[in-house]
XYZ file of C-alpha atoms in Angstrom:
155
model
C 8.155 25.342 3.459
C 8.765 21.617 4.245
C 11.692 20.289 2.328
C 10.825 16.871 0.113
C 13.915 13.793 -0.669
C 13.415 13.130 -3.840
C 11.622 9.448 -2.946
C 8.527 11.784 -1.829
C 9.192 13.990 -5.248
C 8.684 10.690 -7.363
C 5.710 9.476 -5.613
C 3.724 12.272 -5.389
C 4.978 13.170 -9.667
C 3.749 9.005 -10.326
C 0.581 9.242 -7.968
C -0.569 12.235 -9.979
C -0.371 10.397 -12.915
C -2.246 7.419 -11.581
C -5.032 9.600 -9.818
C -5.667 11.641 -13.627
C -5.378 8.028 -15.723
C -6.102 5.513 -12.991
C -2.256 3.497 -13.931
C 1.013 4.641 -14.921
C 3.373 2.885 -17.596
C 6.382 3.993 -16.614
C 10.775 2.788 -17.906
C 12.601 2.768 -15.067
C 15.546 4.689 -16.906
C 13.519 7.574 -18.090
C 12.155 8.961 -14.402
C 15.678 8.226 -13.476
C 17.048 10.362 -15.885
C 13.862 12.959 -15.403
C 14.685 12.985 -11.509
C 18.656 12.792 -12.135
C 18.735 10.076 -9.458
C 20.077 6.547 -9.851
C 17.464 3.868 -11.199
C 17.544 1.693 -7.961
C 16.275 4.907 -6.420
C 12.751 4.643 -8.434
C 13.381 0.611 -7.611
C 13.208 1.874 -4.175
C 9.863 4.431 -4.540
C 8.114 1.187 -6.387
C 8.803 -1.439 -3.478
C 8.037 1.111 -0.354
C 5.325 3.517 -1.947
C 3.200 1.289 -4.048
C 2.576 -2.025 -2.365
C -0.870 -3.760 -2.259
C -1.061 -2.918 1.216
C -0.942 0.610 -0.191
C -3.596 0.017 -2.933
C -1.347 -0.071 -5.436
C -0.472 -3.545 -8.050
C 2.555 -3.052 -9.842
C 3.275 -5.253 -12.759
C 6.658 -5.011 -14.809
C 7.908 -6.397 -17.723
C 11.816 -6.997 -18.162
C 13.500 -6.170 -21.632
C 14.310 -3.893 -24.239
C 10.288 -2.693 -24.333
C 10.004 -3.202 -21.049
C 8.105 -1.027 -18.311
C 6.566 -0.944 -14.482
C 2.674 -0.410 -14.719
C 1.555 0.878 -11.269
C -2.484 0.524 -11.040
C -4.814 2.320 -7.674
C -6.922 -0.697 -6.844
C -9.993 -1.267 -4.745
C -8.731 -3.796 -1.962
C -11.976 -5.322 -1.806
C -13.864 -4.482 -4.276
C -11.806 -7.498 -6.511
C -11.726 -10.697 -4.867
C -8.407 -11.828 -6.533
C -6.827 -8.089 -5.361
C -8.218 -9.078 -1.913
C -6.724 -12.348 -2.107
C -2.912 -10.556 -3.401
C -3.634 -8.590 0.304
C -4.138 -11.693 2.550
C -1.156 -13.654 1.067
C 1.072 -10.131 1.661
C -0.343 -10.236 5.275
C 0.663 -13.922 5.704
C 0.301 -15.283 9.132
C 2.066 -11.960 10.638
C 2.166 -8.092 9.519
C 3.846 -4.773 10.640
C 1.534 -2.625 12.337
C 3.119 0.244 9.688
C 1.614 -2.044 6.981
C -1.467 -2.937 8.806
C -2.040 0.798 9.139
C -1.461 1.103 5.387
C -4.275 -1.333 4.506
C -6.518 0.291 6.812
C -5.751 4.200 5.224
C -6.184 2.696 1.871
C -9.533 1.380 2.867
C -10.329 4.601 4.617
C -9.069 6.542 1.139
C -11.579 3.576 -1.139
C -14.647 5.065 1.269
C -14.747 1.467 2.178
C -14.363 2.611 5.733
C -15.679 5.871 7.631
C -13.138 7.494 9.264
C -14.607 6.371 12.970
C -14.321 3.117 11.515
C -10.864 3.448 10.875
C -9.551 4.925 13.764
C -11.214 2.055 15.363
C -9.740 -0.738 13.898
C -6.486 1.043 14.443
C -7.240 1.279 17.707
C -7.137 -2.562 17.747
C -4.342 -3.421 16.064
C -1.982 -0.464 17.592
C 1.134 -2.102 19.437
C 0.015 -0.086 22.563
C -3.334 -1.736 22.796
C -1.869 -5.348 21.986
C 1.099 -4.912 24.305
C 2.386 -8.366 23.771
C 5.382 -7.920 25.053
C 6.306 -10.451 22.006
C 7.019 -8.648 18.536
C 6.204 -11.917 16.769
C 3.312 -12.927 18.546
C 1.952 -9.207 18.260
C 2.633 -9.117 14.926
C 0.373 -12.921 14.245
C -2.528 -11.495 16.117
C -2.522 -8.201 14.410
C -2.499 -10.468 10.785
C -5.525 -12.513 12.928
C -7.789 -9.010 13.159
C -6.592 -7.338 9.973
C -7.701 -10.735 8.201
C -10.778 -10.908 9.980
C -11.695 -7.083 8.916
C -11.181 -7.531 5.611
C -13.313 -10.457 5.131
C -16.035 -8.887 7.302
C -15.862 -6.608 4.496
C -15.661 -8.838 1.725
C -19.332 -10.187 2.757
C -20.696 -7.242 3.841
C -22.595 -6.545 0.376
């Protein structure tokens, strides 16, 4: 058997919760303490696991009552979630991120899985070959942006 770090522990223990109850409310401090790791650690499973490009909208609130709310969300199924996605794109994206957007589309049913692997096709470094990080990164923000408002006025 494959061995887990504990960031992969975390995630899958919070994404079970979300997939039975559609959010988690979670204190920082207490799935420290549950996972006897540091509370920058879960700091660190919230920034890399559950960003909109993932699916996910976290919300916090700071203080003695305070918590992290991590909600799934349709990418475009909410105009103001689809909006969050574009401004996190910007003018340039990863292609790690751009892939993440596209599975999380591909997990909504909002895409077939031909469709998928085709628009990851197009924005894989190997078919841009730019030569150029930054410039392969802007034109890879160009098509992501233009799939997901194909999408957004498809219905």
């Amino acid at each position: 058997m494959e061995a887990q770090n504990v960031s992969d522990i975390i995630e899958k223990y919070l994404k079970e919760i979300i997939n039975k109850n559609e959010h988690v409310e979670i204190r920082r401090a207490e799935i420290a303490q549950q996972f006897n790791v540091v509370p920058s650690q879960i700091n660190y499973v919230i920034k890399t696991r559950f960003t909109i490009q993932n699916g996910y909208l976290v919300q916090s609130k700071r203080g003695g009552s305070g918590y992290i709310r991590i909600a799934k969300v349709n990418l475009v199924g909410d105009d103001q979630i689809l909006k969050m996605v574009m401004t996190a794109i910007g003018d340039s994206v990863s292609e790690h991120d751009a892939f993440a957007v596209i599975q999380s589309l591909y997990a909504d049913e909002l895409l077939t899985r031909r469709e998928a692997n085709l628009i990851l096709a197009a924005l894989d470094k190997e078919t841009l070959q730019l030569n150029d990080r930054k410039l392969e990164n802007n034109l890879r923000a160009r098509i992501l942006v233009g799939v997901l408002n194909r999408l957004r006025f498809e219905d």
